Short mmCIF file of C-alpha atoms and ligand atoms in Angstrom, two decimals:
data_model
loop_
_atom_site.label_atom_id
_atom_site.label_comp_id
_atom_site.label_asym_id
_atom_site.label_seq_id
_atom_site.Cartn_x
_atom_site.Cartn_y
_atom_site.Cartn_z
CA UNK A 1 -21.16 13.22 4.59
CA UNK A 2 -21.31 10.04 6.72
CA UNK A 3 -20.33 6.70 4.68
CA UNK A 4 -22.96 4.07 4.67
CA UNK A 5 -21.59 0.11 4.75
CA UNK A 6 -23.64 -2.73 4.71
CA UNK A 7 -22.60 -6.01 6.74
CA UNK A 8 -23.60 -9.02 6.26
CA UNK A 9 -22.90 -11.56 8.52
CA UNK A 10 -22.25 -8.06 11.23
CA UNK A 11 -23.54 -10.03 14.24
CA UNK A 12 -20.38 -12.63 13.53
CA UNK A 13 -17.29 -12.56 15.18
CA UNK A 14 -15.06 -10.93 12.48
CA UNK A 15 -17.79 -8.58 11.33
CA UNK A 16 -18.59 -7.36 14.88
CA UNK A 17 -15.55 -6.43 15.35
CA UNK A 18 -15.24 -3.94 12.17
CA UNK A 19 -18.92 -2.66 13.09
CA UNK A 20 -17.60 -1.99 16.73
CA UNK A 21 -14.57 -0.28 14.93
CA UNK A 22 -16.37 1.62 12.61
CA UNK A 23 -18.38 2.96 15.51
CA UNK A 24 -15.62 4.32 17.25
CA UNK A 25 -13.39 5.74 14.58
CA UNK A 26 -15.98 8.04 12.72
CA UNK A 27 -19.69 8.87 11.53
CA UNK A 28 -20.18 5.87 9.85
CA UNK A 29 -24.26 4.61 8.91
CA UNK A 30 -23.83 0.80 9.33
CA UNK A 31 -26.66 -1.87 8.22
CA UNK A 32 -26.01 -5.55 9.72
CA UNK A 33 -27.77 -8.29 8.35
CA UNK A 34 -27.55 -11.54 9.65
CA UNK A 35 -29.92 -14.52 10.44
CA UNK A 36 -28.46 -15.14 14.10
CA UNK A 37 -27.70 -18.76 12.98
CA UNK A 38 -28.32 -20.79 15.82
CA UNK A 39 -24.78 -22.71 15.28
CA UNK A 40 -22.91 -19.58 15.83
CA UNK A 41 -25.26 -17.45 18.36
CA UNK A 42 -26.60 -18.36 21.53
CA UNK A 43 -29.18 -15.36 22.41
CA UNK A 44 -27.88 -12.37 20.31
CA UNK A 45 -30.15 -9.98 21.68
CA UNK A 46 -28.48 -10.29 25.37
CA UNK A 47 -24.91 -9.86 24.19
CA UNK A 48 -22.87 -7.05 25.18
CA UNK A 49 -22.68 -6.19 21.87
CA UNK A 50 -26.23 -6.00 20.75
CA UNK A 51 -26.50 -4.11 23.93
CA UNK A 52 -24.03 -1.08 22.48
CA UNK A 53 -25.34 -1.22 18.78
CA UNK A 54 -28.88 -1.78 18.94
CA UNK A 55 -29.58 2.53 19.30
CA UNK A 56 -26.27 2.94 16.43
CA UNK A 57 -26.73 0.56 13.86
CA UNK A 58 -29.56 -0.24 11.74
CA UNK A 59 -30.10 -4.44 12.66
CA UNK A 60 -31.97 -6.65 10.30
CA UNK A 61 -32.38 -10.35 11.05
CA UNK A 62 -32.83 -11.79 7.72
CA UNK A 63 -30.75 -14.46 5.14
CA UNK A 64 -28.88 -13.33 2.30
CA UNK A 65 -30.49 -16.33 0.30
CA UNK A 66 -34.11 -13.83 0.77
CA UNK A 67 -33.38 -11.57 -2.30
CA UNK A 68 -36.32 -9.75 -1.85
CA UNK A 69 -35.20 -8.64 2.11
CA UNK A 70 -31.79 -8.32 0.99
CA UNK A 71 -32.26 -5.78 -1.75
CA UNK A 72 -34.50 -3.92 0.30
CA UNK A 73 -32.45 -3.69 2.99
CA UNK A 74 -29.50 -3.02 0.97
CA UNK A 75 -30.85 0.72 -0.43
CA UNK A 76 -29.28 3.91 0.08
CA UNK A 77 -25.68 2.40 0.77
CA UNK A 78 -22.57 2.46 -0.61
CA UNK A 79 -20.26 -0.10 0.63
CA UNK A 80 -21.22 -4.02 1.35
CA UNK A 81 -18.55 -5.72 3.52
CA UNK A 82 -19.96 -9.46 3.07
CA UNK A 83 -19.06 -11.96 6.14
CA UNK A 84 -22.03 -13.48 6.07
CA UNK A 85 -21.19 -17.45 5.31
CA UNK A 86 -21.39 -21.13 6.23
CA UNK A 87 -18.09 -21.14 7.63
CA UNK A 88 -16.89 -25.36 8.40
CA UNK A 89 -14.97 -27.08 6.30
CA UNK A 90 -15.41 -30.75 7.30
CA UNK A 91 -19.32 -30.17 7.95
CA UNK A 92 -18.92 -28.45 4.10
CA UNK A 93 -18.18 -32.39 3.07
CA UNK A 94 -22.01 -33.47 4.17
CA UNK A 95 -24.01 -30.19 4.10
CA UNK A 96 -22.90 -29.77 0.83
CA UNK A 97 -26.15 -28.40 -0.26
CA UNK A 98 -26.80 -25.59 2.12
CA UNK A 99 -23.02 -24.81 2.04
CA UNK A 100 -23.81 -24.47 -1.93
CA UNK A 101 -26.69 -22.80 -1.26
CA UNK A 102 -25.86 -19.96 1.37
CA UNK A 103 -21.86 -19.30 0.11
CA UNK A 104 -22.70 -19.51 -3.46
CA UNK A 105 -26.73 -18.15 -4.28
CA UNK A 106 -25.87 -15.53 -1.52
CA UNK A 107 -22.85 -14.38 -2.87
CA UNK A 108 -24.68 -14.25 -6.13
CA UNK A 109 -27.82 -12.19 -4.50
CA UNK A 110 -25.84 -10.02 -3.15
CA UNK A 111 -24.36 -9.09 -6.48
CA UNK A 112 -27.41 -8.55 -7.86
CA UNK A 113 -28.59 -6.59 -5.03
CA UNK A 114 -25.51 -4.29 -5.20
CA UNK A 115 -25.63 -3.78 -9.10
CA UNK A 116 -29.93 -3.12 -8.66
CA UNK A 117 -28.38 -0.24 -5.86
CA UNK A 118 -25.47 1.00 -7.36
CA UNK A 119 -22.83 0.02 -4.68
CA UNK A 120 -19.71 1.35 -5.08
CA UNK A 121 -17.50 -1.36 -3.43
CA UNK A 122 -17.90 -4.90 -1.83
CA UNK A 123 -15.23 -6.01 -0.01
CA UNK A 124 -15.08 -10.02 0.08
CA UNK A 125 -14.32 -12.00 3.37
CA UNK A 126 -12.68 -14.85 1.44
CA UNK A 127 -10.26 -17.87 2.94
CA UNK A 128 -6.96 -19.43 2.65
CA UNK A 129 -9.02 -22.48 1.82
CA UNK A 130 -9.27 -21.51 -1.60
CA UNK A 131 -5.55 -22.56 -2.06
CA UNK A 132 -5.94 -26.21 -0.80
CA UNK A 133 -2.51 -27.57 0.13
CA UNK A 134 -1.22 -24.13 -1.30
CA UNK A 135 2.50 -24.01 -2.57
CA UNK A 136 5.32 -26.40 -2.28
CA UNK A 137 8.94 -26.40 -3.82
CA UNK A 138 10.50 -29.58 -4.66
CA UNK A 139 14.14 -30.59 -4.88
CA UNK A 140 15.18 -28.17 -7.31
CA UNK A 141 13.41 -25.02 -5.76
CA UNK A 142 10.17 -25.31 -8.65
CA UNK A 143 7.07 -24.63 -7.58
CA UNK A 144 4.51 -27.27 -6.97
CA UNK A 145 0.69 -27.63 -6.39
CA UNK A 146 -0.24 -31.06 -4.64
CA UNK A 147 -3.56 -32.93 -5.42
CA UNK A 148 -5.51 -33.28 -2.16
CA UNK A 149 -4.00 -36.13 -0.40
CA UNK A 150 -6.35 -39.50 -0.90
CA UNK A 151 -8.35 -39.65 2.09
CA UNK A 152 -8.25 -43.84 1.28
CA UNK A 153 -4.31 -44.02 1.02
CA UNK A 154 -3.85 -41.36 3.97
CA UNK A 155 -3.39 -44.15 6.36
CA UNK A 156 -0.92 -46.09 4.31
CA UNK A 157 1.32 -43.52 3.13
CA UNK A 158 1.59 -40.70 5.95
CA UNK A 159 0.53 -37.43 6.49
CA UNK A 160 2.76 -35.63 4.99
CA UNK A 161 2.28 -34.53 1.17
CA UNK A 162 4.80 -36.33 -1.42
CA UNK A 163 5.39 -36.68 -4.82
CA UNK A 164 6.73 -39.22 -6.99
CA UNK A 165 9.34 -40.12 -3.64
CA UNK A 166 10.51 -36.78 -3.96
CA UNK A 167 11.37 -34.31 -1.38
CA UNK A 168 8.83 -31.66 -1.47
CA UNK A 169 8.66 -28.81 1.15
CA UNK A 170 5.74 -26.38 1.96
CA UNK A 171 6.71 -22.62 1.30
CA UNK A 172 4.14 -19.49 1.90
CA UNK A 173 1.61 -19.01 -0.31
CA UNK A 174 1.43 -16.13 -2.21
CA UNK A 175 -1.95 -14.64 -4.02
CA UNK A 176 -0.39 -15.75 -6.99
CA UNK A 177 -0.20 -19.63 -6.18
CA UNK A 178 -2.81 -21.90 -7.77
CA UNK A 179 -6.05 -22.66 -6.35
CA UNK A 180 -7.04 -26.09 -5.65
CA UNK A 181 -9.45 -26.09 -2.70
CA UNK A 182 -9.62 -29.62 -0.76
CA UNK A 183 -13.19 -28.98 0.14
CA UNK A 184 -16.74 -27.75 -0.69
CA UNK A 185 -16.29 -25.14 2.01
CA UNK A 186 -13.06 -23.92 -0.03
CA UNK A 187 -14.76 -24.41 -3.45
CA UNK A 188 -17.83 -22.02 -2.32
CA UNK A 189 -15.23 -19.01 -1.09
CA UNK A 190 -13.02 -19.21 -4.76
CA UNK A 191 -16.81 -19.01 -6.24
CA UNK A 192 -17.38 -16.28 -4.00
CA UNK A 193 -14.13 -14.82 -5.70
CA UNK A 194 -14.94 -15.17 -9.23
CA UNK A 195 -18.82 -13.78 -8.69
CA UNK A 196 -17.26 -11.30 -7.31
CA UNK A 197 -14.54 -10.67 -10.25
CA UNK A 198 -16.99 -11.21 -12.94
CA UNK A 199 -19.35 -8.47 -11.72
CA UNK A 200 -17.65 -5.12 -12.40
CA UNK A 201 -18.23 -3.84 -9.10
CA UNK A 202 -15.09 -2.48 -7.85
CA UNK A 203 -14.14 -5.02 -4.94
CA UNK A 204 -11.30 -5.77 -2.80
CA UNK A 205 -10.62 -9.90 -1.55
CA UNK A 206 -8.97 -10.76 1.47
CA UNK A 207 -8.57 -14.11 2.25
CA UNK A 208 -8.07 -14.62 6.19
CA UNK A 209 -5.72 -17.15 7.41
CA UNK A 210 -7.34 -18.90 10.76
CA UNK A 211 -8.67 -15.98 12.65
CA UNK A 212 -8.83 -15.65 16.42
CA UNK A 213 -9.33 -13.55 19.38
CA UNK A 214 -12.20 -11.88 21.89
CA UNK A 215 -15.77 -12.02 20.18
CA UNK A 216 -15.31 -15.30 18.32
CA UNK A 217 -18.27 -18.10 18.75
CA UNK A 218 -17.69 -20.34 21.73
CA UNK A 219 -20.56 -22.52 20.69
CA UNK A 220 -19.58 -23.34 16.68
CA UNK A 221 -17.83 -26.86 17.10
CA UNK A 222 -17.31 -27.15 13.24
CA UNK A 223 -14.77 -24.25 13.10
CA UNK A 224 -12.66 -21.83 15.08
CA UNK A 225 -9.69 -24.36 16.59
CA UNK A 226 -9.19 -22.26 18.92
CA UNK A 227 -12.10 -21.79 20.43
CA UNK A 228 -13.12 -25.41 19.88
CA UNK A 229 -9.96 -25.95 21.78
CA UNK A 230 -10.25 -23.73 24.54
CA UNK A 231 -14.12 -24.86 25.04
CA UNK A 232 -13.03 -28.38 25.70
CA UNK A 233 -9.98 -27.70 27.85
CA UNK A 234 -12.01 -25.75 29.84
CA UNK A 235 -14.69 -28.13 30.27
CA UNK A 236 -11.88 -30.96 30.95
CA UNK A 237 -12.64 -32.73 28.39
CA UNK A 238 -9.94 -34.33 26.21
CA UNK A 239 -8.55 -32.62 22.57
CA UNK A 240 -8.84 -35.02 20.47
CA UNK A 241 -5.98 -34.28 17.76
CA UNK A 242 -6.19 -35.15 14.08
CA UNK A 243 -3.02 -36.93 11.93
CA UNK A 244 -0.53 -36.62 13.80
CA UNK A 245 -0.55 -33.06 15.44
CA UNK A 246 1.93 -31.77 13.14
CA UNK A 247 -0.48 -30.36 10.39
CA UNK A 248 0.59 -26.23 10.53
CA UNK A 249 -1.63 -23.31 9.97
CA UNK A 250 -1.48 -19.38 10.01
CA UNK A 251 -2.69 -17.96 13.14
CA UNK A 252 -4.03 -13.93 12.24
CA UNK A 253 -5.21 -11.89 16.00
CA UNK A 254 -8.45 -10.33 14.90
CA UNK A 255 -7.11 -7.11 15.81
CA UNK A 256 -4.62 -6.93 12.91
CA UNK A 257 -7.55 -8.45 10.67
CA UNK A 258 -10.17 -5.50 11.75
CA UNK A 259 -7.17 -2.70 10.75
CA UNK A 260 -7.27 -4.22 7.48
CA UNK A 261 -11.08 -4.00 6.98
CA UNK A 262 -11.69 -0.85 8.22
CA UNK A 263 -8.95 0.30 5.52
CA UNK A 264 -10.45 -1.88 3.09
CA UNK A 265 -13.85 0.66 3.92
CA UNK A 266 -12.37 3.98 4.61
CA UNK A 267 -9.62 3.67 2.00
CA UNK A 268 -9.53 2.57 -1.95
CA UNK A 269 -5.62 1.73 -1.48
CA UNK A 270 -6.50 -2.12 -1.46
CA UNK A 271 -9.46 -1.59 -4.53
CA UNK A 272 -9.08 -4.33 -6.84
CA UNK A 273 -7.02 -6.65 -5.48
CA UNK A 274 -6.75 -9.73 -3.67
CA UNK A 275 -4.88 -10.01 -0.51
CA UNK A 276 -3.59 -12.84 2.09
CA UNK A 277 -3.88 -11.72 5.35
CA UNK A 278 -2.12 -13.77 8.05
CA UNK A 279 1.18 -13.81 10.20
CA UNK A 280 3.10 -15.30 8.09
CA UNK A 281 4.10 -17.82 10.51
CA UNK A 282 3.09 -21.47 10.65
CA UNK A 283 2.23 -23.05 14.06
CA UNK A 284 1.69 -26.58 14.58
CA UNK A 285 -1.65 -27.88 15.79
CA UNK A 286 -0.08 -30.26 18.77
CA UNK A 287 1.81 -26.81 20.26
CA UNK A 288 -1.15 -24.99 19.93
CA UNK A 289 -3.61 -26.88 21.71
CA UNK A 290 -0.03 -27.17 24.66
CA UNK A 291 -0.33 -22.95 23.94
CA UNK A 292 -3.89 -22.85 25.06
CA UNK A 293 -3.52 -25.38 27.89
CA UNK A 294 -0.51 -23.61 29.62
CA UNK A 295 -2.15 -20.65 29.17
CA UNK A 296 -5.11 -21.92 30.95
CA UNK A 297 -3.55 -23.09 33.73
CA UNK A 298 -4.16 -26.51 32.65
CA UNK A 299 -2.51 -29.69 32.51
CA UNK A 300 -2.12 -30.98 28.83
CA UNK A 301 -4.69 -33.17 28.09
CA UNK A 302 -5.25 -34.62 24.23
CA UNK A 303 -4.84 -37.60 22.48
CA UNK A 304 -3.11 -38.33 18.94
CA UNK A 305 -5.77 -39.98 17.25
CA UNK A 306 -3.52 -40.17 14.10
CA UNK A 307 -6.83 -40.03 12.18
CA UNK A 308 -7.72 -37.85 8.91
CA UNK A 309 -10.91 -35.70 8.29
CA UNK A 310 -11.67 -35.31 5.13
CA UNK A 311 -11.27 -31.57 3.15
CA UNK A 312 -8.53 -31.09 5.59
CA UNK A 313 -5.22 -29.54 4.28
CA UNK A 314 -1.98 -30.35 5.78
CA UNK A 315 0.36 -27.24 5.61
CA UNK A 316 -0.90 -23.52 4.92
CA UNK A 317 0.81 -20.37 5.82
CA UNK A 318 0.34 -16.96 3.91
CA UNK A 319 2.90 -15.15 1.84
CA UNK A 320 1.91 -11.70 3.34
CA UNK A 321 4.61 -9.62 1.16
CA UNK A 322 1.55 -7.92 -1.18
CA UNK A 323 -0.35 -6.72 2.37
CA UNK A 324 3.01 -5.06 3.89
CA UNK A 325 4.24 -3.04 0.59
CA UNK A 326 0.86 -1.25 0.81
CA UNK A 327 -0.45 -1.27 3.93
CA UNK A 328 3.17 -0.09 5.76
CA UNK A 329 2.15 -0.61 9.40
CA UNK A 330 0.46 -4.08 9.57
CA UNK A 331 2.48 -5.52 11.86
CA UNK A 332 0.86 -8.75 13.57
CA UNK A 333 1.50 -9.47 17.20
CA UNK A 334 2.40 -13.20 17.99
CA UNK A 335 0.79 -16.27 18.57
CA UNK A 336 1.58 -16.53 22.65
CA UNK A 337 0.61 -12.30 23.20
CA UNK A 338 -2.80 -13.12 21.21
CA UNK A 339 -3.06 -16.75 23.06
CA UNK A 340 -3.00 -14.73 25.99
CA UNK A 341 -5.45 -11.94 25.28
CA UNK A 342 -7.63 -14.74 24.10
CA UNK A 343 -7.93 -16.48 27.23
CA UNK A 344 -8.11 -13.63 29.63
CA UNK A 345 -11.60 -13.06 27.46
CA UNK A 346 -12.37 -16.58 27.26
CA UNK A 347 -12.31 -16.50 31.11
CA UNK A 348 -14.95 -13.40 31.44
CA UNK A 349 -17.30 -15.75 29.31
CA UNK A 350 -20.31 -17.73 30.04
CA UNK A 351 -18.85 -20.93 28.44
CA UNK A 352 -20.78 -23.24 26.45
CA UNK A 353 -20.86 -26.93 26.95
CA UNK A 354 -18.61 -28.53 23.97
CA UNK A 355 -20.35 -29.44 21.00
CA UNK A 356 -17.56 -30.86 19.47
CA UNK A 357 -18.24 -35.32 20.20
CA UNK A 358 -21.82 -33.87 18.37
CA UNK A 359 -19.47 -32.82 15.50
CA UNK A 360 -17.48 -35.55 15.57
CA UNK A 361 -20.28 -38.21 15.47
CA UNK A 362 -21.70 -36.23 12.22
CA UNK A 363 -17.97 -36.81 10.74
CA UNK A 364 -17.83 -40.69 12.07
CA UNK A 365 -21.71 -41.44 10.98
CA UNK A 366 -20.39 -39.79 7.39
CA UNK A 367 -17.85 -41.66 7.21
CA UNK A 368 -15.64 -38.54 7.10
CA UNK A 369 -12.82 -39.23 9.31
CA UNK A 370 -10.87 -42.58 9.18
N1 LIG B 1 -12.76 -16.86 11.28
C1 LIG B 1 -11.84 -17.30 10.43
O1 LIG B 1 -10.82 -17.86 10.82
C2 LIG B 1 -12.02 -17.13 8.95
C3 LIG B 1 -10.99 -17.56 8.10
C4 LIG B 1 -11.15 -17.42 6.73
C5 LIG B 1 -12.30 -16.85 6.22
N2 LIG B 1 -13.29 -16.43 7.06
C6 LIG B 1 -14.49 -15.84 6.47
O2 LIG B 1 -14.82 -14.66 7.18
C7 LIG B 1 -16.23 -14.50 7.24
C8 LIG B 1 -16.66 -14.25 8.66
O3 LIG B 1 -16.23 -15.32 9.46
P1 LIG B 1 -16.49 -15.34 11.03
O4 LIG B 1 -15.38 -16.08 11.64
O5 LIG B 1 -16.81 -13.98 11.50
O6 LIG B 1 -17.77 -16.26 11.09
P2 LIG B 1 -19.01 -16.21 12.11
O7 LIG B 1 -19.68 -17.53 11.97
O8 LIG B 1 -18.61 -15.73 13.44
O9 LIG B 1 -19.93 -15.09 11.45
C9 LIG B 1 -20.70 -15.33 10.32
C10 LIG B 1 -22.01 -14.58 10.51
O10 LIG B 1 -22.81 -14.82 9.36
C11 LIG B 1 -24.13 -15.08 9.77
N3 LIG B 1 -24.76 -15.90 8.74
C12 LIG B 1 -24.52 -17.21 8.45
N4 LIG B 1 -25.32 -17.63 7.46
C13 LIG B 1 -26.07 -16.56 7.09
C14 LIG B 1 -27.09 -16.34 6.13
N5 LIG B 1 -27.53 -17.36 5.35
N6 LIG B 1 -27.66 -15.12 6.01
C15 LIG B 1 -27.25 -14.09 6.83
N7 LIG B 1 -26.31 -14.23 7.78
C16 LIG B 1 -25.71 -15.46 7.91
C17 LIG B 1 -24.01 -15.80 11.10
O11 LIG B 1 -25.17 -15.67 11.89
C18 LIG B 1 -22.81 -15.09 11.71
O12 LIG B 1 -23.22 -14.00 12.53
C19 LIG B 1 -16.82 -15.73 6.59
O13 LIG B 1 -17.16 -15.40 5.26
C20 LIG B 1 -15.70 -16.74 6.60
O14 LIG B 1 -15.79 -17.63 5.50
C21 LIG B 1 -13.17 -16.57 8.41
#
């Protein structure tokens, strides 16, 4: 009998990727449901990929904050995979409301919805933001959980976290680690978690380091670095770098992140559990954006504005030992192979004009980014 998975937020770029996979791999009945939001999509209906779904999938264009859609549209399956989110972490800081509103009453709606249709399994599309600053180890090897850094004293005492003048150093963060999310955007995905925990539907959370690779939005300046990145190099415009470029994060190829979701449908191996899913590796932001330039074909072309945004974290990189013991063969390919797989897509794109001064003018106006 053919499995039936519900997606919200299918038309995204991680989402599309596990409907696309799902499509190929076996007889699958898929529901997407997505609003097309206009910061993400540009005209969904001509993409390639509406183009190959549109006669497979069952596509409804609707909000998960519409209960009444939702729950309709949500009969007769088994599995929700929910994507479907307000995604930005420094626009989080101003649009506080909606963020609240989509991330945290459609989370909640589509708990209800599920328990109302008796879904088996939801599988979570959580973040590495729900850590904040994540896991440290000071002198004597303890752990330690920083405060967000004081966007007012930023300036005057560095970028780098410290405590009490001692030496602290960033380790990976394991599932384990505390959770102290920097920002609204952060605080609405561990909500998302605990919804999620406190419902009794079996479930399974990932939380996604920074995801990239072919399919992601070229038009969303408010996430994605590197795509926001690429856009502006592109369009010869200059990166503008926050701090001081050395801020790391965990790059994931969206490849190794769609073999973990289509387990996390096809297979209960992951069921009730939380997972990190990155490299493992921390890259710093200057050497990616040099990454992405070389690989381009361009000359390097940023500044160091040695500026802060607020809800931005300095150091995260995922402790990815809970993944690997179950899940033998994720193996991730590196940063330059997926750099370079990104780009030769990139290329084959109609590209966008950069949103990103639009962005940054929200931050500046807000107050924000100092
Ligand atoms: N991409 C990453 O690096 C990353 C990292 C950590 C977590 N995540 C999480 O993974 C999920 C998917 O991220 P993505 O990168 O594919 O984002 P995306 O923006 O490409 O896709 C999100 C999709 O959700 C849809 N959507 C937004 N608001 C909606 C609403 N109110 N109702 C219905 N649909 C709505 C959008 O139209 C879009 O198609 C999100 O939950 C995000 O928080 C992503």
């Amino acid at each position: 009998m053919s499995k039936s998975v519900f997606i919200t937020g299918g038309a995204g770029f991680i989402g599309s990727e596990l409907v696309k996979c799902l499509l190929e791999k076996e007889d699958f009945k898929i529901t997407i449901y997505d609003n097309l939001s206009s910061q993400v999509h540009l005209d969904f209906y001509k993409t390639p990929f509406y183009h190959n779904i549109k006669n497979k999938v069952n596509f409804v264009c609707g909000d998960i904050r519409d209960f009444e859609l939702l729950s309709k549209s949500l009969k007769g399956h088994k599995i929700v995979f929910h994507f479907a989110s307000e995604t930005g972490t420094g626009q989080s800081m101003y649009q506080t409301d909606k963020y609240l509103d989509v991330n945290v009453q459609g989370t909640y709606n589509i708990i209800k919805a599920s328990k109302k249709n008796d879904i088996e399994k939801i599988i979570l599309s959580s973040s590495r933001s729900v850590y904040g600053e994540g896991k440290y180890l000071d002198e004597n090897d303890l752990e330690f959980y920083p405060k967000p850094r004081d966007f007012n004293l930023i300036s005057r005492y560095g970028f780098e976290i410290k405590y009490q003048n001692k030496k602290i150093r960033p380790v990976a963060t394991d599932e384990n680690s505390l959770c102290k999310p920097t920002s609204i955007y952060g605080l609405t995905k561990l909500i998302q978690e605990d919804l999620i925990l406190d419902s009794n539907i079996p479930y399974i959370i990932l939380r996604y380091q920074n995801v990239y690779g072919p399919g992601q939005s070229l038009l969303n300046p408010y996430t994605g670095i590197m795509s926001v990145f690429s856009n502006m190099i592109y369009n010869n415009k200059k990166i503008l770098i926050f701090e001081d470029g050395s801020q790391t994060r965990d790059f994931v190829f969206i490849d190794d992140v769609t073999k973990i979701n289509f387990n996390s449908v096809v297979s209960n191996d992951l069921l009730n559990e939380i997972f990190n899913i990155g490299t493992g590796k921390k890259t710093n932001v200057l050497s990616l954006c040099k990454t992405i330039s070389s690989a381009m074909g361009k000359k390097n072309n940023f500044e160091i504005t040695m500026k802060h945004r607020l809800g931005d974290i300095r150091h995260n990189f995922a402790d990815v030992k809970k993944i690997k013991k179950i899940i033998k063969n994720f193996n991730t390919i590196n940063l330059n192979q997926g750099v370079e797989k990104f780009i030769k897509w990139f290329e084959t794109q109609d590209v966008p004009s950069s949103l990103f001064q639009k962005s940054m003018n929200e931050l500046i106006e807000k107050k924000l980014y100092k």
